[in-house]
Tab-separated table of C-alpha atoms and ligand atoms in Angstrom:
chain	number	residue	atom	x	y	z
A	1	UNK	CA	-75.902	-37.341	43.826
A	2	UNK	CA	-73.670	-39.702	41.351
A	3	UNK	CA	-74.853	-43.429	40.845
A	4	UNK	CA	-75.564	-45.249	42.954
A	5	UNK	CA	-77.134	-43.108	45.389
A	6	UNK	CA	-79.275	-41.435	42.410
A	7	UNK	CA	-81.090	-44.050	40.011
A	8	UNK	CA	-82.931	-42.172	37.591
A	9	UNK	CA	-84.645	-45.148	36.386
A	10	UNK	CA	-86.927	-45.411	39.228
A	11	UNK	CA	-89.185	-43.279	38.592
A	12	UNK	CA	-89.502	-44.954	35.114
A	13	UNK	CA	-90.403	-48.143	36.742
A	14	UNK	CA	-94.120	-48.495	36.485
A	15	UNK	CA	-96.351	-46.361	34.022
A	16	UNK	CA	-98.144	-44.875	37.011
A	17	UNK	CA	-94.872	-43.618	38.273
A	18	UNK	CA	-93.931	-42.042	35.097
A	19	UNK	CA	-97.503	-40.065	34.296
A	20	UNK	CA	-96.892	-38.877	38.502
A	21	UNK	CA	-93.521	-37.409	37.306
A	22	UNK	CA	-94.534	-36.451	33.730
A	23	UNK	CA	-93.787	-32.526	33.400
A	24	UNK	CA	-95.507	-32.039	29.980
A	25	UNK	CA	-99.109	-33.098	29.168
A	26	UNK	CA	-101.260	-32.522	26.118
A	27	UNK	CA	-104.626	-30.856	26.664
A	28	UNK	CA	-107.473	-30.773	24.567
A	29	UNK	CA	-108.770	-27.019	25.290
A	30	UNK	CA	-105.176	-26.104	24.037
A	31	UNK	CA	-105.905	-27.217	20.719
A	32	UNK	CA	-106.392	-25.198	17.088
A	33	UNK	CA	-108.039	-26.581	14.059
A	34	UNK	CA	-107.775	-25.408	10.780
A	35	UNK	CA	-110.433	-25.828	8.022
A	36	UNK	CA	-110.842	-24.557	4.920
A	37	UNK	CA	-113.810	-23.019	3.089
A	38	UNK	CA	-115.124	-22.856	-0.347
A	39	UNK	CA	-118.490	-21.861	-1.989
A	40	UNK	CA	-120.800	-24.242	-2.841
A	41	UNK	CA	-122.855	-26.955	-1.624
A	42	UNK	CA	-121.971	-30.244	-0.555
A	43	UNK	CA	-118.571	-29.795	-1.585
A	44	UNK	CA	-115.755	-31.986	0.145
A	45	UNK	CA	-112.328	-31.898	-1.839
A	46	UNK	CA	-109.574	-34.269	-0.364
A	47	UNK	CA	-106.121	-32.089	-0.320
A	48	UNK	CA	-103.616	-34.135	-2.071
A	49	UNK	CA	-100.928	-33.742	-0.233
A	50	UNK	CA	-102.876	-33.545	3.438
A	51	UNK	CA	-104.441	-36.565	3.353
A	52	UNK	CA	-107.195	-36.405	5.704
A	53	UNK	CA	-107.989	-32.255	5.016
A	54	UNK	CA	-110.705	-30.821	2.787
A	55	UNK	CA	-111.934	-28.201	1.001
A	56	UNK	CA	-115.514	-27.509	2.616
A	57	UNK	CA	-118.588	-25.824	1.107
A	58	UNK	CA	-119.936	-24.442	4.484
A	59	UNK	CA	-122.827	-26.866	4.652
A	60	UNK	CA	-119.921	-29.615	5.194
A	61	UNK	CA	-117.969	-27.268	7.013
A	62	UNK	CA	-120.206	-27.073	9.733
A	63	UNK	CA	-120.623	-30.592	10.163
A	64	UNK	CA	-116.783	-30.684	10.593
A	65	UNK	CA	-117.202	-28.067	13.301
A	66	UNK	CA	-120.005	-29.862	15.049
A	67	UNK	CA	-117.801	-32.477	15.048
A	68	UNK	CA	-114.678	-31.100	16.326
A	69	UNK	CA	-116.767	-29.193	19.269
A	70	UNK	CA	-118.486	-32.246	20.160
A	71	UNK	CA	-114.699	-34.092	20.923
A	72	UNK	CA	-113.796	-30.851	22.877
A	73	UNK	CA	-112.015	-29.085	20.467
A	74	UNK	CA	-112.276	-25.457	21.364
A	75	UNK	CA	-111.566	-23.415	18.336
A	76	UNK	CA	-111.272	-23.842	14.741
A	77	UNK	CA	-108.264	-21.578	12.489
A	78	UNK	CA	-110.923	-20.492	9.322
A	79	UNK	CA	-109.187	-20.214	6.108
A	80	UNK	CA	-110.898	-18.738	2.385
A	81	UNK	CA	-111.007	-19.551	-1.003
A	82	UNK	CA	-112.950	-16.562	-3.020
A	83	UNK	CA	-115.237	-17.242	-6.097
A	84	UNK	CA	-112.918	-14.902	-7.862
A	85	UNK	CA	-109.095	-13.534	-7.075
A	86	UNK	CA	-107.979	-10.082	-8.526
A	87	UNK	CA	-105.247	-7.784	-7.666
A	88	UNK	CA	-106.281	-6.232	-4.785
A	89	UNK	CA	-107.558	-9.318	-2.741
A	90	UNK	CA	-111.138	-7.927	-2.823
A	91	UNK	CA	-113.089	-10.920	-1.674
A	92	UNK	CA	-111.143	-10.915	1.472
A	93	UNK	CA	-113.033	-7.846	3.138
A	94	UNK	CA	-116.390	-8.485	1.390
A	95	UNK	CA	-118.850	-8.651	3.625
A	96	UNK	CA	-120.641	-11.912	1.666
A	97	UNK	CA	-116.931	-12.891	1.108
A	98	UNK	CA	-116.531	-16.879	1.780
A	99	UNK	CA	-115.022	-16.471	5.383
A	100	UNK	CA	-117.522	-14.118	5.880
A	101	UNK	CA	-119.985	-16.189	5.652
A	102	UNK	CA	-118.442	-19.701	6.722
A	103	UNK	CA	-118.305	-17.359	10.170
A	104	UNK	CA	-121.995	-16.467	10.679
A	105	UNK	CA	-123.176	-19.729	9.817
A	106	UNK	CA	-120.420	-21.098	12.585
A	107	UNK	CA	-121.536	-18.924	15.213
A	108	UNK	CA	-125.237	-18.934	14.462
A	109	UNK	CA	-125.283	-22.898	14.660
A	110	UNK	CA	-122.232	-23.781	17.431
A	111	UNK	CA	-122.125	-20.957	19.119
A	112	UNK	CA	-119.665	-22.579	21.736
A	113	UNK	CA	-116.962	-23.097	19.289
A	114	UNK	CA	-114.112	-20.251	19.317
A	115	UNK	CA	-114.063	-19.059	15.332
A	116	UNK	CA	-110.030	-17.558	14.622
A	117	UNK	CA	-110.174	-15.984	11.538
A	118	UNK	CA	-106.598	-15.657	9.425
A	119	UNK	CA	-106.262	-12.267	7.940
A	120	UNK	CA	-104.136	-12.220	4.819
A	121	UNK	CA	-105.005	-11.104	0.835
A	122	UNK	CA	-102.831	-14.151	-0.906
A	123	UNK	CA	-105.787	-16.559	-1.101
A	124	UNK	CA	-107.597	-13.741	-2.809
A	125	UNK	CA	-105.171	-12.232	-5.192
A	126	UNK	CA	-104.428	-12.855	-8.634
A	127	UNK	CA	-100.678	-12.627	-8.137
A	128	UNK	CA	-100.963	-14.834	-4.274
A	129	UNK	CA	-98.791	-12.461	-2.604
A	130	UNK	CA	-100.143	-11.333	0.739
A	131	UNK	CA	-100.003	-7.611	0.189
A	132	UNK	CA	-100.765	-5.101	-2.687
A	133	UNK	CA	-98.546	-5.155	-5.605
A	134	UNK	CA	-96.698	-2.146	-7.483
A	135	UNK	CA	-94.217	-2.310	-9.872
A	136	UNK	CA	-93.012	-5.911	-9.108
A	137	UNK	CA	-92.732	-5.248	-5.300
A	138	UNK	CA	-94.928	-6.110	-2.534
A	139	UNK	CA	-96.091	-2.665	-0.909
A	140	UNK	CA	-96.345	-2.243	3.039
A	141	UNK	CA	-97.983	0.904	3.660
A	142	UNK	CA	-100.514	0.729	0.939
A	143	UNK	CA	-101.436	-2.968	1.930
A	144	UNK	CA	-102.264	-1.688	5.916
A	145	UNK	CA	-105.823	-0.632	5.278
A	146	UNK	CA	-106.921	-3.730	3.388
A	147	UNK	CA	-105.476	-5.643	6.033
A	148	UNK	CA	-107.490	-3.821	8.883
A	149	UNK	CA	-110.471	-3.765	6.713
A	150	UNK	CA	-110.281	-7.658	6.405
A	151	UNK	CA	-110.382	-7.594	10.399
A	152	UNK	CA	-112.584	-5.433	10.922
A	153	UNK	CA	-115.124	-7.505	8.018
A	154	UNK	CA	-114.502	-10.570	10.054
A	155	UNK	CA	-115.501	-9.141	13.508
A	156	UNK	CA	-118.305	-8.100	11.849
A	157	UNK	CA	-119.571	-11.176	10.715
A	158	UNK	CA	-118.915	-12.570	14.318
A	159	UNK	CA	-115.215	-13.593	14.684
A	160	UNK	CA	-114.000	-14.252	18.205
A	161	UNK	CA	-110.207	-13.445	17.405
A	162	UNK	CA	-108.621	-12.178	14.545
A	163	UNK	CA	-105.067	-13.620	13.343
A	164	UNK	CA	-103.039	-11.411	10.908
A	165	UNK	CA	-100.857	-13.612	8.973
A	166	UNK	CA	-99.708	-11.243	6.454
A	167	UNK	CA	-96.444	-10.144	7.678
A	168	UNK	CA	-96.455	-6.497	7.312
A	169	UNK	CA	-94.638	-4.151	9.432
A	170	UNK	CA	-97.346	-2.397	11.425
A	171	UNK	CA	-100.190	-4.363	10.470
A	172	UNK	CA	-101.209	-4.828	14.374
A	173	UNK	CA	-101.561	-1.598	15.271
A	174	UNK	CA	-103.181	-0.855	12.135
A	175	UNK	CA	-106.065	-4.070	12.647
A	176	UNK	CA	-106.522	-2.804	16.772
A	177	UNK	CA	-107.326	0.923	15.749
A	178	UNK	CA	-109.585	-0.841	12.988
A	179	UNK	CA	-111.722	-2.814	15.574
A	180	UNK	CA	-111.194	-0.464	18.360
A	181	UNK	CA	-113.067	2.500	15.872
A	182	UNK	CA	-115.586	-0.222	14.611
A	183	UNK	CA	-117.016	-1.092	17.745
A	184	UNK	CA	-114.767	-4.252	18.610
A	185	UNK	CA	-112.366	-3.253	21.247
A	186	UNK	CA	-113.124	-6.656	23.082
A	187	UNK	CA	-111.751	-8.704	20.398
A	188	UNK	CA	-108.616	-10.331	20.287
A	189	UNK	CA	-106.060	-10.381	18.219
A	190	UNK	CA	-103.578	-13.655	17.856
A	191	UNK	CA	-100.510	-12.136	15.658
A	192	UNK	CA	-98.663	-14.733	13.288
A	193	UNK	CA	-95.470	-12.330	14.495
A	194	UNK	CA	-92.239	-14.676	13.953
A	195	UNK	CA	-93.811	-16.356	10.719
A	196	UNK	CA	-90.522	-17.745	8.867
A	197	UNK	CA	-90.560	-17.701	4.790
A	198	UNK	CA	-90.332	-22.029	5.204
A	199	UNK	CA	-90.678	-24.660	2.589
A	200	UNK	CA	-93.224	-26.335	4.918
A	201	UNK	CA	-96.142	-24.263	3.763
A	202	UNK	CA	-96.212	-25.954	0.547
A	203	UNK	CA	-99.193	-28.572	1.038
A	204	UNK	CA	-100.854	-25.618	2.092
A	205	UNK	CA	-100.552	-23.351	-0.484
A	206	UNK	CA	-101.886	-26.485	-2.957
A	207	UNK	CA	-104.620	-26.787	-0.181
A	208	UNK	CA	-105.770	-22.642	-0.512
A	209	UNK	CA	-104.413	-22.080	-3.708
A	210	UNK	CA	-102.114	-19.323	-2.709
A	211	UNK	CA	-98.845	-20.095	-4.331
A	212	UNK	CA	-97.317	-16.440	-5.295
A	213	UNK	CA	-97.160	-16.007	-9.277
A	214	UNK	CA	-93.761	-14.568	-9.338
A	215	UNK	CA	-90.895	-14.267	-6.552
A	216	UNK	CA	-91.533	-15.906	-2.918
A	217	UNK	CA	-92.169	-13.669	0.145
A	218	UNK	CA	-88.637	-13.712	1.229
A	219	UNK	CA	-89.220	-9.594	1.094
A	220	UNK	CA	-91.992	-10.337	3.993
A	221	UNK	CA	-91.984	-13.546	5.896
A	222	UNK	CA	-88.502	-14.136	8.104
A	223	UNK	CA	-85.547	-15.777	7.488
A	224	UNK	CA	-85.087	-19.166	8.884
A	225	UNK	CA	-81.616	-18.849	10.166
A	226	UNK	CA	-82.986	-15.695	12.367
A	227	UNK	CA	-84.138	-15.724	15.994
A	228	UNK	CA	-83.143	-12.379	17.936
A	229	UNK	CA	-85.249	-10.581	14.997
A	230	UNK	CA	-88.103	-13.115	16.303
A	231	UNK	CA	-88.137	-11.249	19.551
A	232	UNK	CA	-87.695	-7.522	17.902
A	233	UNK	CA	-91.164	-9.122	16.039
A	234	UNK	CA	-92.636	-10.368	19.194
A	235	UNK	CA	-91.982	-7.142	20.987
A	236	UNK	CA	-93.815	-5.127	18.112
A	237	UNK	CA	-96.546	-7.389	17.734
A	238	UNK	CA	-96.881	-7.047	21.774
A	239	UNK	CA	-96.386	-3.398	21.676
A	240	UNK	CA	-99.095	-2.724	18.908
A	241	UNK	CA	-101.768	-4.527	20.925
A	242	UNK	CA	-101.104	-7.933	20.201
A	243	UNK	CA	-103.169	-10.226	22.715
A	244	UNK	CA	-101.388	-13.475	21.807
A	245	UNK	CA	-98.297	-14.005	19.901
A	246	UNK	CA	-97.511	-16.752	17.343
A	247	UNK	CA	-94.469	-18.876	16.422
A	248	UNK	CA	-94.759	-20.467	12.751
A	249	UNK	CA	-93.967	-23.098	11.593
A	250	UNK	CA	-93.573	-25.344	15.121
A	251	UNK	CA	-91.177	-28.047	14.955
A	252	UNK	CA	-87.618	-26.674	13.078
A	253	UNK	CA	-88.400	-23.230	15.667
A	254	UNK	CA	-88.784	-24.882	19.058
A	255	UNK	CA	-85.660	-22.929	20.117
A	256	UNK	CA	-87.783	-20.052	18.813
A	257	UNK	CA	-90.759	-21.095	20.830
A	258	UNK	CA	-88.431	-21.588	23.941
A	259	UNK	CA	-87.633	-17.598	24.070
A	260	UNK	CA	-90.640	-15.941	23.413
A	261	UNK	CA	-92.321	-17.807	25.871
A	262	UNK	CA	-89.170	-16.936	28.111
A	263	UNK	CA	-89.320	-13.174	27.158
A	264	UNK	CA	-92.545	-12.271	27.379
A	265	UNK	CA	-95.917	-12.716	29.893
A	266	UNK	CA	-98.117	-13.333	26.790
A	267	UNK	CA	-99.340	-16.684	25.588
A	268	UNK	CA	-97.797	-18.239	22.809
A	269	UNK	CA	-99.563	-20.046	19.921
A	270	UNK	CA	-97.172	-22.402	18.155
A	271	UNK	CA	-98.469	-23.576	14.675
A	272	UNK	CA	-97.716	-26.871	13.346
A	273	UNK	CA	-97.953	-26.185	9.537
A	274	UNK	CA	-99.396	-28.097	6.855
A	275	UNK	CA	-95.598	-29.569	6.122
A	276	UNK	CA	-95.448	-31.201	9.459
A	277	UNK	CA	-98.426	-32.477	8.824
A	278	UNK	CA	-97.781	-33.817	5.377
A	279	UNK	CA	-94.395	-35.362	6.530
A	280	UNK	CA	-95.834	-37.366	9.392
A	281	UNK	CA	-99.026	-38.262	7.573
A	282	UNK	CA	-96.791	-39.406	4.273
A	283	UNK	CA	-94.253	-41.767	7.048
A	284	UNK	CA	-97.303	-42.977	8.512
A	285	UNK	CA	-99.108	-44.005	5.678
A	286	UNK	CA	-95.681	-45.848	4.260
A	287	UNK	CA	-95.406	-47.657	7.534
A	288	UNK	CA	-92.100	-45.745	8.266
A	289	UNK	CA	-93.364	-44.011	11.669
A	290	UNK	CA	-96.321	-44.844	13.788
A	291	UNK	CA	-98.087	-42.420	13.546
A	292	UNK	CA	-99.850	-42.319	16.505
A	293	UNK	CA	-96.872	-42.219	18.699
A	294	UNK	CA	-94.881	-39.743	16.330
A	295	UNK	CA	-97.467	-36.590	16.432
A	296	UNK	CA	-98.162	-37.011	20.055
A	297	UNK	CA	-93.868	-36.947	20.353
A	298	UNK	CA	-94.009	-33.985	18.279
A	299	UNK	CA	-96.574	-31.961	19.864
A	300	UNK	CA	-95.402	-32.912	23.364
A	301	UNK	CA	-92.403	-31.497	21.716
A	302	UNK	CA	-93.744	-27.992	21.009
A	303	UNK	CA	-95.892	-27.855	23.876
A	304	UNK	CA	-92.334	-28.715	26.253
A	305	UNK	CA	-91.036	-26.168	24.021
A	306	UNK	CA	-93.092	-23.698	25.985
A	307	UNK	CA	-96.076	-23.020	23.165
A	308	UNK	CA	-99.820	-22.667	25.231
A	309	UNK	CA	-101.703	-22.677	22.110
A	310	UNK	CA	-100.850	-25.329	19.492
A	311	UNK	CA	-102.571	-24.776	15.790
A	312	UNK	CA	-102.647	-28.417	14.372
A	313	UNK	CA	-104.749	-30.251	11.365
A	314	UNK	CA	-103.937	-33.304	13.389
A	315	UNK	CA	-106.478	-31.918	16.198
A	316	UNK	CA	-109.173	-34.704	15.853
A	317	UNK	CA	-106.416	-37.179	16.204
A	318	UNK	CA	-105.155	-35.387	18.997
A	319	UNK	CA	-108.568	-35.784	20.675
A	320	UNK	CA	-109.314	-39.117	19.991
A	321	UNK	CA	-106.070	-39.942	21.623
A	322	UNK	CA	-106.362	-38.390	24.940
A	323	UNK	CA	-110.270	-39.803	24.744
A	324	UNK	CA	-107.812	-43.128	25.061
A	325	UNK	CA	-106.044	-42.109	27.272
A	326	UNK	CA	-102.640	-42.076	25.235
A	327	UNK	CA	-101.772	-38.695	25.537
B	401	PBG	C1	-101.384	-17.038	4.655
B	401	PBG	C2	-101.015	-18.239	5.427
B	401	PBG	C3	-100.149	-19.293	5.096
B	401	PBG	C4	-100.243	-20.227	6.130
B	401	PBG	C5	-101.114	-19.702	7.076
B	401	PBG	N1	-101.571	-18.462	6.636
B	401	PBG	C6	-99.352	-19.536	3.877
B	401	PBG	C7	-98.220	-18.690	3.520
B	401	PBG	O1	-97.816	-17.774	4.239
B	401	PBG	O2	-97.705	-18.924	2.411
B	401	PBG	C8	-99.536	-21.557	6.184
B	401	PBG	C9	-100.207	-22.598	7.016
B	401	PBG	C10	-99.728	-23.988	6.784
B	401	PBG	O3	-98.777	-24.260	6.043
B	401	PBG	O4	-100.349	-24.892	7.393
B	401	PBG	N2	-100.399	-16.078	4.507
């Protein structure tokens, strides 16, 4: 149908026309938030370089929550900082560890609210690597069990699903045989399983204070120019008893996104990292982007992209938009 018989511009006449014809919409109960908790009391730290993110003692952290579940936000992503780091990431499967903690007083006071828990050991080791350390190189095998005993801590304490973000081969099957012998075969587990080694975690790592001490995890996380080893990831991951499989970070992997959601009948979680965050937030506040406009671009973006599940600090935002009916 060449011009003139086909006008594609009417259907983009009216704005009623275009939301009837609009393929991709943003939903609130597809939404992730991420917090982060530290011990103390009535502790609120501003992240420099995620303007709008804390550091929460858990008092504050649960008025965050309320908040969040009270604007519809299903879940919240929990992230740790421990009293004290050493070598072996101890504080991570303690059972009065921060998360922990941060999880039973979330589920004892909003029940509602989905609690994710991110399994990894760099926000609790000395040297910020994710996995145990020996003789300068980061150890798979060894690392498994403190991996699956972080899970299987977290279920404890009342998790609803468990998300491994510490890229170790095997580390699936080795948290689902943790849970399943524990008592928790019903619980979920949301792999991080084509997590890229990407310069956009940096805001982050300032935020959790997990910057490794020596090296990068090049040896662990993917490279960025690969996406056929995404799906030999994905496939593992699925294969190991993965219930939902992740794509991190969001926006340079759409293409990423695109295939696994192609490839395989699981849902796909696409997380917008604390980069993409920090890079709209920074344009925004300049007067460079509105900002408004460019994160609901962007997440239409990874949600077109084919992701069911987007992890994003700009949830609230997110809310309060379609609550406008802008989104
Ligand atoms: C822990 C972890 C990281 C992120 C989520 N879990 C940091 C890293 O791998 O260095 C990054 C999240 C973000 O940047 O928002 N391994």
């Amino acid at each position: 149908m060449p011009f003139p018989v086909y006008r594609p511009r009417r259907l983009r006449e009216s704005p009623l026309l275009r939301s009837m014809v609009r393929e991709t919409s943003l939903r609130i109960d597809d939404f992730v938030y991420p917090l982060f908790a530290v011990h103390g009391r009535g502790l609120r730290e501003p992240i420099g370089s995620m303007p709008g993110q804390y550091r929460l003692s858990i008092d504050e952290l649960l008025k965050e929550c309320k908040d969040a579940a009270s604007m519809g936000i299903p879940a919240v992503l929990l992230f740790g900082l421990p009293r004290d780091k050493d070598p072996r990431g101890t504080e991570a499967y303690a059972e009065d560890g921060i998360i922990q903690q941060a999880v039973r007083a979330v589920k004892d006071t909003i029940p509602d609210l989905l609690v994710i828990t991110d399994v990894c050991l760099c926000e609790y080791t000395s040297h910020g690597h994710c996995g145990v350390v020996e003789d300068g190189r980061i150890k798979n095998d060894p690392t498994l069990e403190l991996i699956a005993r972080t899970a299987v801590s977290h279920a404890e304490a009342g998790a609803d699903l468990i998300a491994p973000s510490d890229m170790m081969d095997g580390r699936v099957a080795a948290i689902r045989e943790g849970l399943d012998e524990s008592g928790f075969p019903e619980t979920p587990i949301m792999a991080y399983s084509a997590k890229y080694a990407s310069a956009f975690y940096g805001p982050f790592r300032e935020a959790a204070d997990s910057t490794p001490q020596f090296g990068d995890r090049r040896s662990y996380q993917m490279d960025p120019a690969n996406a056929m080893e995404a799906i030999r990831e994905v496939a593992l991951d699925v294969d190991e008893g993965a219930d939902i499989v992740m794509v991190k970070p969001a926006l340079p992997y759409l293409d990423v996104i695109a295939r696994v959601k192609g490839e395989f009948g699981l849902p796909v979680a696409a997380y917008s990292v604390s980069g993409e965050y920090a890079m709209l937030k920074a344009a925004g506040q300049l007067g460079w982007l509105d900002e408004d406009r460019a994160v609901l671009e962007a997440l239409t973006g990874i949600r077109r992209a084919g992701a069911d599940i987007i992890i994003t600090y700009f949830a609230k935002d997110v809310a309060r938009l379609i609550e406008q009916g802008r989104a």
